[in-house]
Short mmCIF file of C-alpha atoms in Angstrom, two decimals:
data_model
loop_
_atom_site.label_atom_id
_atom_site.label_comp_id
_atom_site.label_asym_id
_atom_site.label_seq_id
_atom_site.Cartn_x
_atom_site.Cartn_y
_atom_site.Cartn_z
CA MET A 20 -259.28 -134.00 -67.76
CA PRO A 21 -259.26 -137.27 -65.80
CA LEU A 22 -258.07 -137.02 -62.21
CA TRP A 23 -255.25 -139.48 -62.82
CA ALA A 24 -253.78 -137.54 -65.75
CA PRO A 25 -251.68 -135.08 -63.66
CA THR A 26 -250.26 -137.96 -61.65
CA VAL A 27 -249.23 -139.79 -64.81
CA CYS A 28 -247.57 -136.64 -66.15
CA ILE A 29 -245.63 -136.07 -62.93
CA VAL A 30 -244.47 -139.69 -62.78
CA SER A 31 -243.42 -139.59 -66.44
CA LEU A 32 -241.43 -136.40 -65.92
CA ALA A 33 -239.78 -137.91 -62.85
CA VAL A 34 -238.76 -141.02 -64.80
CA LEU A 35 -237.34 -138.91 -67.64
CA TYR A 36 -235.41 -136.82 -65.14
CA LEU A 37 -233.91 -139.89 -63.48
CA LEU A 38 -232.93 -141.38 -66.83
CA ALA A 39 -231.28 -138.10 -67.83
CA ARG A 40 -229.36 -138.01 -64.56
CA LEU A 41 -228.23 -141.60 -65.05
CA TYR A 42 -227.05 -140.96 -68.59
CA PHE A 43 -225.52 -137.50 -68.37
CA GLY A 44 -224.27 -137.76 -64.80
CA GLN A 45 -221.76 -140.53 -65.36
CA GLY A 46 -218.61 -138.54 -64.69
CA PHE A 47 -215.37 -140.28 -65.42
CA ARG A 48 -211.88 -139.01 -64.68
CA ASP A 49 -209.47 -138.17 -67.45
CA ARG A 50 -206.88 -140.90 -67.69
CA PHE A 51 -204.30 -141.88 -70.29
CA TYR A 52 -204.79 -145.52 -71.24
CA TRP A 53 -202.22 -147.68 -72.94
CA ARG A 54 -203.92 -148.97 -76.05
CA THR A 55 -203.74 -148.71 -79.83
CA GLY A 56 -206.09 -146.95 -82.16
CA CYS A 57 -207.50 -144.54 -79.55
CA ALA A 58 -206.23 -141.11 -78.61
CA PRO A 59 -206.30 -140.01 -74.96
CA GLY A 60 -209.19 -137.64 -75.66
CA GLU A 61 -211.49 -140.41 -76.90
CA ARG A 62 -212.73 -141.50 -73.53
CA ASP A 63 -216.31 -140.64 -74.52
CA SER A 64 -216.15 -142.91 -77.56
CA ASP A 65 -218.05 -146.20 -77.74
CA VAL A 66 -214.79 -147.92 -78.68
CA PRO A 67 -213.71 -150.19 -75.77
CA LYS A 68 -210.48 -149.28 -74.01
CA LEU A 69 -207.90 -151.85 -72.99
CA ILE A 70 -206.22 -150.80 -69.75
CA CYS A 71 -203.16 -152.85 -68.87
CA LYS A 72 -199.42 -152.86 -68.42
CA PRO A 73 -197.60 -152.99 -71.77
CA SER A 74 -196.48 -156.53 -72.59
CA ALA A 75 -196.04 -158.92 -75.49
CA LEU A 76 -199.34 -160.60 -74.67
CA ALA A 77 -201.17 -157.26 -74.58
CA LYS A 78 -199.84 -156.35 -78.01
CA TYR A 79 -200.84 -159.76 -79.35
CA LEU A 80 -204.37 -159.45 -77.96
CA LEU A 81 -204.83 -156.02 -79.53
CA LYS A 82 -203.58 -157.39 -82.83
CA THR A 83 -205.67 -160.57 -82.95
CA CYS A 84 -208.81 -159.78 -80.95
CA LEU A 85 -210.88 -157.62 -83.28
CA THR A 86 -213.69 -157.39 -80.74
CA PHE A 87 -211.37 -155.43 -78.42
CA THR A 88 -211.51 -152.42 -80.73
CA SER A 89 -214.98 -152.87 -82.22
CA GLY A 90 -218.09 -151.16 -80.92
CA SER A 91 -219.51 -153.02 -77.93
CA GLN A 92 -223.12 -152.02 -78.45
CA SER A 93 -225.78 -151.93 -81.11
CA GLN A 94 -227.49 -148.72 -82.17
CA TRP A 95 -230.59 -149.58 -80.16
CA ILE A 96 -231.77 -146.88 -77.77
CA TRP A 97 -231.50 -149.28 -74.83
CA ARG A 98 -227.74 -149.34 -75.10
CA LYS A 99 -227.78 -146.14 -73.01
CA LEU A 100 -230.13 -147.62 -70.41
CA PRO A 101 -227.96 -149.69 -68.05
CA HIS A 102 -230.88 -150.73 -65.83
CA LEU A 103 -232.73 -152.21 -68.80
CA GLN A 104 -229.70 -154.21 -69.93
CA THR A 105 -229.12 -155.47 -66.40
CA ILE A 106 -232.72 -156.47 -65.73
CA TRP A 107 -233.00 -158.11 -69.17
CA ASN A 108 -230.21 -160.48 -68.16
CA VAL A 109 -232.14 -161.54 -65.06
CA ILE A 110 -235.77 -161.82 -66.11
CA TRP A 111 -235.67 -162.80 -69.80
CA PRO A 112 -235.90 -166.57 -70.45
CA PRO A 113 -232.51 -168.12 -71.25
CA ALA A 114 -231.55 -169.91 -74.43
CA ALA A 115 -232.45 -173.58 -74.83
CA VAL A 116 -229.43 -175.44 -73.48
CA GLN A 117 -229.53 -178.86 -71.86
CA PHE A 118 -227.30 -179.78 -68.94
CA VAL A 119 -226.09 -183.07 -67.52
CA ARG A 120 -225.28 -182.86 -63.83
CA ASP A 121 -222.46 -184.50 -61.88
CA TYR A 122 -222.54 -184.47 -58.10
CA LEU A 123 -219.02 -184.28 -56.73
CA GLN A 124 -218.41 -185.45 -53.17
CA LEU A 125 -215.64 -183.48 -51.49
CA ALA A 126 -213.12 -184.38 -48.82
CA ASP A 127 -215.47 -183.38 -45.97
CA GLU A 128 -218.40 -185.28 -47.59
CA GLY A 129 -219.96 -182.08 -48.86
CA LEU A 130 -221.45 -181.93 -52.35
CA VAL A 131 -221.05 -179.51 -55.21
CA ALA A 132 -222.69 -179.89 -58.60
CA LEU A 133 -221.13 -179.60 -62.04
CA ASP A 134 -223.61 -178.96 -64.86
CA TRP A 135 -222.14 -179.94 -68.23
CA ALA A 136 -223.80 -178.20 -71.19
CA VAL A 137 -224.71 -180.50 -74.08
CA ALA A 138 -226.04 -179.63 -77.51
CA THR A 139 -229.80 -180.15 -77.85
CA THR A 140 -229.44 -181.89 -81.22
CA SER A 141 -226.66 -184.26 -80.21
CA SER A 142 -226.58 -187.30 -78.00
CA ARG A 143 -226.47 -186.84 -74.25
CA ARG A 144 -223.05 -188.45 -74.04
CA ARG A 145 -220.28 -186.05 -73.19
CA ALA A 146 -216.88 -186.02 -74.83
CA SER A 147 -214.44 -188.65 -73.67
CA SER A 148 -211.65 -187.89 -71.23
CA ASN A 149 -209.15 -188.02 -74.10
CA SER A 150 -210.89 -185.28 -76.06
CA PRO A 151 -208.71 -182.19 -76.63
CA ALA A 152 -211.75 -179.87 -76.83
CA PRO A 153 -211.23 -176.99 -74.37
CA ILE A 154 -213.29 -176.92 -71.18
CA VAL A 155 -214.81 -173.65 -69.98
CA LEU A 156 -215.66 -173.62 -66.28
CA VAL A 157 -218.37 -171.03 -65.60
CA ILE A 158 -218.76 -169.59 -62.08
CA PRO A 159 -222.13 -167.84 -61.61
CA ASN A 160 -222.74 -165.04 -59.13
CA SER A 161 -222.20 -165.74 -55.44
CA PHE A 162 -225.95 -166.05 -54.82
CA GLY A 163 -226.26 -169.04 -57.15
CA LYS A 164 -228.68 -167.40 -59.59
CA ILE A 165 -228.22 -168.88 -63.07
CA THR A 166 -228.90 -165.91 -65.31
CA ARG A 167 -229.61 -165.66 -69.01
CA ASN A 168 -226.06 -164.38 -69.46
CA VAL A 169 -224.59 -167.62 -68.09
CA VAL A 170 -226.82 -169.92 -70.15
CA LYS A 171 -226.34 -167.85 -73.30
CA PHE A 172 -222.56 -168.00 -72.88
CA CYS A 173 -222.72 -171.79 -72.53
CA ALA A 174 -224.65 -171.94 -75.80
CA SER A 175 -222.08 -169.73 -77.56
CA ALA A 176 -219.20 -171.80 -76.19
CA LEU A 177 -220.85 -175.01 -77.43
CA ASP A 178 -221.16 -173.54 -80.90
CA CYS A 179 -217.40 -172.84 -80.88
CA GLY A 180 -216.49 -176.41 -79.95
CA HIS A 181 -215.85 -175.82 -76.24
CA ARG A 182 -217.22 -177.89 -73.36
CA PRO A 183 -218.90 -175.51 -70.88
CA VAL A 184 -219.56 -176.62 -67.31
CA ILE A 185 -221.23 -174.59 -64.54
CA PHE A 186 -219.89 -174.81 -60.99
CA ASN A 187 -222.69 -174.81 -58.39
CA ARG A 188 -221.73 -174.23 -54.76
CA ARG A 189 -223.11 -176.18 -51.84
CA CYS A 190 -226.93 -176.06 -51.65
CA GLN A 191 -227.18 -173.59 -54.55
CA ASN A 192 -229.14 -174.16 -57.76
CA GLY A 193 -230.51 -177.46 -56.55
CA SER A 194 -227.21 -178.79 -55.24
CA LEU A 195 -227.72 -180.78 -52.05
CA LEU A 196 -226.57 -179.76 -48.58
CA THR A 197 -225.01 -182.81 -46.91
CA THR A 198 -222.86 -181.07 -44.27
CA LEU A 199 -223.46 -178.22 -41.83
CA LYS A 200 -221.16 -175.97 -43.78
CA LEU A 201 -221.74 -173.17 -46.25
CA GLN A 202 -218.99 -171.78 -48.46
CA GLN A 203 -217.58 -168.48 -47.27
CA PHE A 204 -217.39 -165.74 -49.85
CA GLY A 205 -213.66 -165.98 -50.62
CA ASP A 206 -212.99 -169.61 -49.68
CA PRO A 207 -211.81 -171.44 -52.84
CA SER A 208 -211.38 -174.91 -51.29
CA ASP A 209 -214.48 -176.41 -52.96
CA LEU A 210 -213.59 -174.87 -56.31
CA ARG A 211 -210.04 -176.17 -55.99
CA GLU A 212 -211.22 -179.75 -55.58
CA ALA A 213 -213.70 -179.40 -58.45
CA ILE A 214 -211.00 -178.13 -60.81
CA ARG A 215 -208.66 -180.89 -59.74
CA TYR A 216 -211.38 -183.41 -60.55
CA ILE A 217 -211.99 -181.88 -63.99
CA ARG A 218 -208.27 -181.91 -64.74
CA TYR A 219 -207.95 -185.51 -63.57
CA LYS A 220 -210.84 -186.64 -65.81
CA HIS A 221 -209.77 -184.55 -68.82
CA PRO A 222 -205.98 -184.26 -68.73
CA ASN A 223 -205.61 -183.43 -72.43
CA ALA A 224 -207.97 -180.43 -72.50
CA ARG A 225 -207.12 -176.82 -71.86
CA LEU A 226 -209.16 -175.26 -69.04
CA PHE A 227 -210.59 -171.75 -69.23
CA THR A 228 -212.59 -170.11 -66.45
CA VAL A 229 -215.27 -167.43 -66.60
CA SER A 230 -217.05 -165.72 -63.71
CA GLU A 231 -220.07 -163.44 -63.65
CA SER A 232 -220.67 -160.51 -61.31
CA THR A 233 -219.91 -161.36 -57.65
CA GLY A 234 -218.75 -164.82 -58.74
CA ALA A 235 -215.46 -163.13 -59.64
CA GLY A 236 -214.67 -163.08 -55.92
CA LEU A 237 -214.39 -166.86 -55.81
CA LEU A 238 -212.38 -167.04 -59.05
CA LEU A 239 -209.87 -164.36 -58.00
CA SER A 240 -209.45 -166.01 -54.59
CA TYR A 241 -208.69 -169.33 -56.29
CA LEU A 242 -206.20 -167.87 -58.78
CA GLY A 243 -204.40 -165.95 -56.03
CA GLU A 244 -204.22 -168.88 -53.65
CA CYS A 245 -203.05 -171.42 -56.24
CA GLY A 246 -200.71 -169.19 -58.26
CA SER A 247 -198.91 -171.07 -61.02
CA SER A 248 -200.54 -174.36 -59.96
CA SER A 249 -204.08 -173.38 -60.88
CA TYR A 250 -204.54 -175.74 -63.88
CA VAL A 251 -206.07 -172.74 -65.70
CA THR A 252 -204.84 -171.50 -69.08
CA CYS A 253 -206.53 -168.11 -68.73
CA ALA A 254 -209.49 -166.56 -66.91
CA ALA A 255 -212.09 -163.87 -67.47
CA CYS A 256 -214.57 -161.92 -65.37
CA ILE A 257 -217.77 -160.31 -66.69
CA SER A 258 -218.74 -157.19 -64.69
CA PRO A 259 -216.74 -158.16 -61.60
CA VAL A 260 -217.10 -156.41 -58.24
CA PHE A 261 -213.62 -155.85 -56.82
CA ARG A 262 -214.07 -154.09 -53.46
CA TYR A 263 -216.45 -156.57 -51.89
CA GLN A 264 -216.36 -155.41 -48.27
CA GLU A 265 -217.31 -151.90 -49.32
CA TRP A 266 -219.93 -153.28 -51.70
CA PHE A 267 -221.60 -155.29 -48.92
CA GLU A 268 -221.48 -152.29 -46.59
CA THR A 269 -223.02 -149.81 -49.03
CA GLY A 270 -225.11 -152.29 -51.01
CA PRO A 271 -226.24 -152.13 -54.66
CA PRO A 272 -229.20 -149.94 -55.74
CA TRP A 273 -232.31 -150.71 -53.70
CA LEU A 274 -234.12 -152.71 -56.39
CA TYR A 275 -231.18 -155.11 -56.88
CA HIS A 276 -230.58 -155.17 -53.13
CA TRP A 277 -234.16 -156.17 -52.41
CA PHE A 278 -234.15 -158.87 -55.12
CA LEU A 279 -230.85 -160.42 -53.95
CA LEU A 280 -231.91 -160.34 -50.32
CA LEU A 281 -235.21 -162.05 -51.13
CA TYR A 282 -233.53 -164.60 -53.39
CA GLN A 283 -230.91 -165.49 -50.76
CA LYS A 284 -233.47 -165.91 -47.99
CA THR A 285 -235.64 -168.05 -50.24
CA TRP A 286 -233.00 -170.69 -50.95
CA LEU A 287 -231.75 -170.64 -47.36
CA SER A 288 -235.30 -171.25 -46.11
CA ARG A 289 -235.17 -174.73 -47.69
CA TYR A 290 -232.55 -175.67 -45.11
CA ALA A 291 -233.94 -173.73 -42.15
CA THR A 292 -234.35 -176.81 -39.96
CA VAL A 293 -230.88 -178.29 -40.42
CA LEU A 294 -229.06 -174.95 -40.45
CA GLY A 295 -230.89 -173.98 -37.28
CA ASP A 296 -228.36 -176.08 -35.34
CA ILE A 297 -225.54 -173.65 -36.19
CA ILE A 298 -227.32 -170.42 -37.28
CA ASP A 299 -229.96 -168.25 -35.64
CA MET A 300 -232.50 -168.56 -38.45
CA ASP A 301 -234.99 -166.13 -36.86
CA LYS A 302 -232.29 -163.48 -36.81
CA LEU A 303 -231.32 -164.38 -40.38
CA PHE A 304 -234.84 -163.94 -41.76
CA ALA A 305 -235.18 -160.64 -39.89
CA THR A 306 -232.16 -159.11 -41.64
CA ARG A 307 -232.69 -156.18 -43.98
CA THR A 308 -229.34 -155.92 -45.75
CA LEU A 309 -226.91 -158.25 -47.51
CA ARG A 310 -224.25 -157.35 -44.96
CA GLU A 311 -226.46 -158.49 -42.10
CA VAL A 312 -227.10 -161.82 -43.84
CA GLU A 313 -223.37 -162.37 -44.38
CA GLU A 314 -222.64 -161.53 -40.75
CA VAL A 315 -225.28 -163.93 -39.42
CA LEU A 316 -224.03 -166.74 -41.67
CA PHE A 317 -220.28 -166.42 -41.17
CA CYS A 318 -219.24 -163.76 -38.62
CA GLN A 319 -220.45 -165.29 -35.35
CA THR A 320 -217.89 -168.05 -34.97
CA LYS A 321 -214.54 -168.35 -33.19
CA SER A 322 -212.64 -168.22 -36.47
CA ASN A 323 -214.54 -165.11 -37.65
CA PRO A 324 -215.66 -163.18 -34.57
CA CYS A 325 -216.05 -159.86 -36.41
CA TRP A 326 -216.78 -158.34 -39.82
CA ASP A 327 -213.30 -156.94 -40.49
CA LEU A 328 -211.53 -160.20 -39.62
CA TYR A 329 -213.90 -162.09 -41.92
CA TRP A 330 -212.83 -159.95 -44.87
CA GLU A 331 -209.16 -160.22 -44.03
CA LYS A 332 -209.55 -163.92 -44.79
CA ASN A 333 -212.04 -163.62 -47.65
CA ASP A 334 -211.00 -160.54 -49.61
CA PRO A 335 -210.60 -161.87 -53.20
CA LEU A 336 -207.63 -159.56 -53.82
CA ARG A 337 -205.67 -160.65 -50.74
CA ASP A 338 -203.27 -162.77 -52.84
CA VAL A 339 -203.63 -160.95 -56.13
CA ASP A 340 -199.84 -160.68 -56.57
CA GLU A 341 -199.67 -164.49 -56.79
CA VAL A 342 -201.96 -164.72 -59.83
CA ALA A 343 -199.91 -166.29 -62.64
CA VAL A 344 -202.37 -166.56 -65.56
CA PRO A 345 -203.94 -163.87 -67.78
CA VAL A 346 -207.18 -162.46 -66.37
CA LEU A 347 -209.46 -160.34 -68.58
CA CYS A 348 -212.10 -158.20 -66.85
CA ILE A 349 -214.92 -156.72 -68.93
CA CYS A 350 -216.55 -153.70 -67.26
CA SER A 351 -218.73 -150.77 -68.27
CA GLN A 352 -218.66 -147.22 -67.01
CA ASP A 353 -222.42 -147.21 -66.45
CA ASP A 354 -222.49 -150.32 -64.24
CA LEU A 355 -224.76 -149.04 -61.47
CA PHE A 356 -224.70 -152.38 -59.67
CA ARG A 357 -220.96 -152.04 -59.01
CA GLY A 358 -220.95 -148.28 -58.51
CA ASP A 359 -218.81 -145.32 -59.55
CA PRO A 360 -215.83 -146.59 -61.59
CA ASP A 361 -213.57 -143.96 -60.02
CA THR A 362 -213.87 -145.64 -56.63
CA THR A 363 -214.79 -149.24 -57.45
CA LEU A 364 -212.31 -150.16 -60.20
CA PRO A 365 -208.70 -150.81 -59.09
CA PHE A 366 -206.99 -149.10 -62.04
CA GLU A 367 -203.57 -149.42 -60.40
CA LEU A 368 -203.89 -153.22 -60.46
CA PHE A 369 -204.33 -153.27 -64.24
CA GLU A 370 -201.65 -150.66 -64.88
CA THR A 371 -198.97 -152.43 -62.82
CA ASN A 372 -199.75 -156.18 -62.94
CA PRO A 373 -198.98 -157.77 -66.35
CA HIS A 374 -201.49 -160.59 -65.77
CA PHE A 375 -204.58 -158.35 -65.49
CA PHE A 376 -206.39 -156.71 -68.41
CA LEU A 377 -209.37 -154.36 -68.13
CA LEU A 378 -211.60 -153.95 -71.18
CA LEU A 379 -213.69 -150.89 -70.35
CA THR A 380 -216.76 -149.83 -72.32
CA LYS A 381 -218.92 -146.75 -72.06
CA HIS A 382 -222.21 -148.67 -72.00
CA GLY A 383 -223.26 -152.18 -71.08
CA GLY A 384 -224.82 -152.09 -67.62
CA HIS A 385 -224.10 -155.01 -65.31
CA CYS A 386 -223.52 -158.23 -67.28
CA GLY A 387 -225.43 -156.73 -70.20
CA PHE A 388 -223.33 -155.77 -73.26
CA LEU A 389 -226.21 -156.61 -75.57
CA LYS A 390 -225.86 -156.20 -79.33
CA SER A 391 -229.28 -157.64 -80.07
CA ARG A 392 -231.81 -159.92 -78.40
CA SER A 393 -229.76 -162.96 -79.38
CA SER A 394 -226.22 -161.55 -79.48
CA VAL A 395 -223.97 -160.56 -76.57
CA TRP A 396 -220.75 -158.66 -77.27
CA SER A 397 -218.94 -159.83 -74.11
CA HIS A 398 -219.37 -163.48 -75.14
CA GLU A 399 -217.76 -162.79 -78.51
CA VAL A 400 -214.87 -161.09 -76.71
CA LEU A 401 -214.28 -164.01 -74.34
CA LEU A 402 -214.27 -166.70 -77.02
CA GLU A 403 -211.87 -164.70 -79.16
CA TYR A 404 -209.72 -163.99 -76.09
CA PHE A 405 -209.45 -167.69 -75.22
CA LYS A 406 -208.37 -168.50 -78.76
CA SER A 407 -205.77 -165.72 -78.89
CA VAL A 408 -204.21 -166.56 -75.53
CA SER A 409 -203.90 -170.22 -76.50
CA GLU A 410 -202.24 -169.30 -79.80
CA PHE A 411 -199.90 -166.88 -78.03
CA PHE A 412 -198.71 -169.53 -75.59
CA MET A 413 -198.16 -172.08 -78.35
CA THR A 414 -196.18 -169.51 -80.33
CA GLU A 415 -194.07 -168.67 -77.30
CA GLU A 416 -193.39 -172.34 -76.67
CA ARG A 417 -192.25 -172.88 -80.24
CA THR A 418 -190.12 -169.75 -80.12
CA LYS A 419 -188.36 -170.90 -76.99
CA SER A 420 -187.95 -174.43 -78.42
CA PHE A 421 -190.04 -176.05 -75.71
CA SER A 422 -191.72 -179.28 -76.72
CA LYS A 423 -195.22 -179.87 -75.50
CA ARG A 424 -195.11 -181.98 -72.31
CA LYS A 425 -197.40 -184.95 -72.00
CA CYS A 426 -199.04 -186.37 -68.94
CA ALA A 427 -196.38 -189.02 -68.40
CA GLY A 428 -193.75 -189.00 -65.68
CA SER A 429 -190.68 -190.83 -64.63
CA GLY A 430 -190.25 -192.65 -61.36
CA ASN A 431 -192.78 -191.72 -58.66
CA SER A 432 -193.44 -188.21 -60.00
CA THR A 433 -195.98 -187.31 -62.68
CA ALA A 434 -195.92 -183.76 -64.06
CA TYR A 435 -198.76 -181.87 -65.70
CA LYS A 436 -198.39 -178.87 -67.93
CA CYS A 437 -200.80 -176.00 -67.57
CA GLY A 438 -201.46 -172.80 -69.46
CA ARG A 439 -198.32 -170.71 -69.52
CA GLY A 440 -195.91 -173.62 -69.29
CA ASN A 441 -196.05 -173.98 -65.51
CA SER A 442 -195.55 -177.55 -64.42
CA PHE A 443 -196.29 -179.16 -61.09
CA LYS A 444 -196.45 -182.60 -59.59
CA ARG A 445 -199.67 -184.51 -59.67
CA ASP A 446 -200.00 -184.92 -55.93
CA SER A 447 -198.47 -181.60 -54.90
CA PHE A 448 -201.60 -179.56 -55.58
CA CYS A 449 -203.73 -180.95 -52.78
CA SER A 450 -202.88 -182.73 -49.55
CA HIS A 451 -205.56 -185.38 -50.13
CA ASN A 452 -205.27 -188.47 -52.28
CA ILE A 453 -207.21 -188.07 -55.50
CA HIS A 454 -209.08 -191.37 -55.11
CA ASP A 455 -210.05 -190.56 -51.52
CA ILE A 456 -211.51 -187.19 -52.47
CA PHE A 457 -213.81 -187.96 -55.37
CA ASN A 458 -216.81 -190.25 -55.45
CA TRP A 459 -218.50 -190.21 -58.85
CA GLN A 460 -222.25 -190.02 -58.47
CA ARG A 461 -225.01 -190.90 -60.93
CA SER A 462 -225.59 -188.16 -63.47
CA TYR A 463 -228.99 -186.93 -64.55
CA THR A 464 -230.30 -184.52 -67.14
CA ARG A 465 -231.78 -181.21 -66.09
#
């Protein structure tokens, strides 16, 4: 027998043991969920569970969204391997989608980038500002990594007649750094100006928002801070992380932790010289955890002298009671990146707040939910969800005899209508003048 044979056997047995522990050790508390078609004892079923406060919208979604009650996974063996689904989303080449980039100059002369997805077989010209085609703003994870999941969703949205656009934060994904300022984790000011720009350029289009993974922190901060003046019809989060301070303190599993730490240091190294004026870069590159990186970047200033104070200002759920649009969160019980669902999912939020909906599956990993190599169940859910919410609001408006308001005002006041019928004045959303904020830069194709 070769000398290496016993070692291979031991390693194989260890891997099988770990996989068995991951699969059979996913304990989940017995809870009674408000939903239709599923008895309380079916928590081990592959049928997704909608956890929410009973409402007219919830009943309508269960009635019209067939994907809510359909199986979320294929019969492939990998559906029970959350690590494989998660890693597939990161390393597998994305679908062929072309993007046209807009640089958007903000009030403080910083730059963010908006990547508009365009069909590969069509002309590079985007739809006109008068087009009623819905716009889907996609917020990637907080580290700026554009995953296969994001690109694949943009392709699916294009096929359904939507106009997807990816929001890239300062100095992420090739966006330029023009100011000595990085965006704090829960600071939605840049996103607020980008959405205002999109709404100004496309006043006749509904706006949907989607976030992936830790990108949900920025989206939830924005929705909570802006309330009924968010311009958003409805929002969705794929595999969100809710308790971010605890997540940074404990960290994800070591493989993901190491990858994210390396990825973050790599893109920050491009700006080591200029950021050296405000950040101790030697200390930054010597860090060994995501928490240490966040502390070096943002927690050594007068405004944020300590870790706890930083999260008081940046906790995405700090203004969650002010959220005024429907928010669908798609999560899986075996999401090892987020952690144990008993401690990481805020069930009370979904059971008491009528604007939040949790679609919980048994399998799916982190941003996985794969049905096949070319089909993703969560994308089907989101597109059907956007359609159902829009139809629900139009039905409600007709029922209440409200006529659809146009972007035309009287006197010095111009009112927009957004999503659930909330109206607000054109210049009441932001203290800056719209023409002073935005400078339209030359676009290029990526």
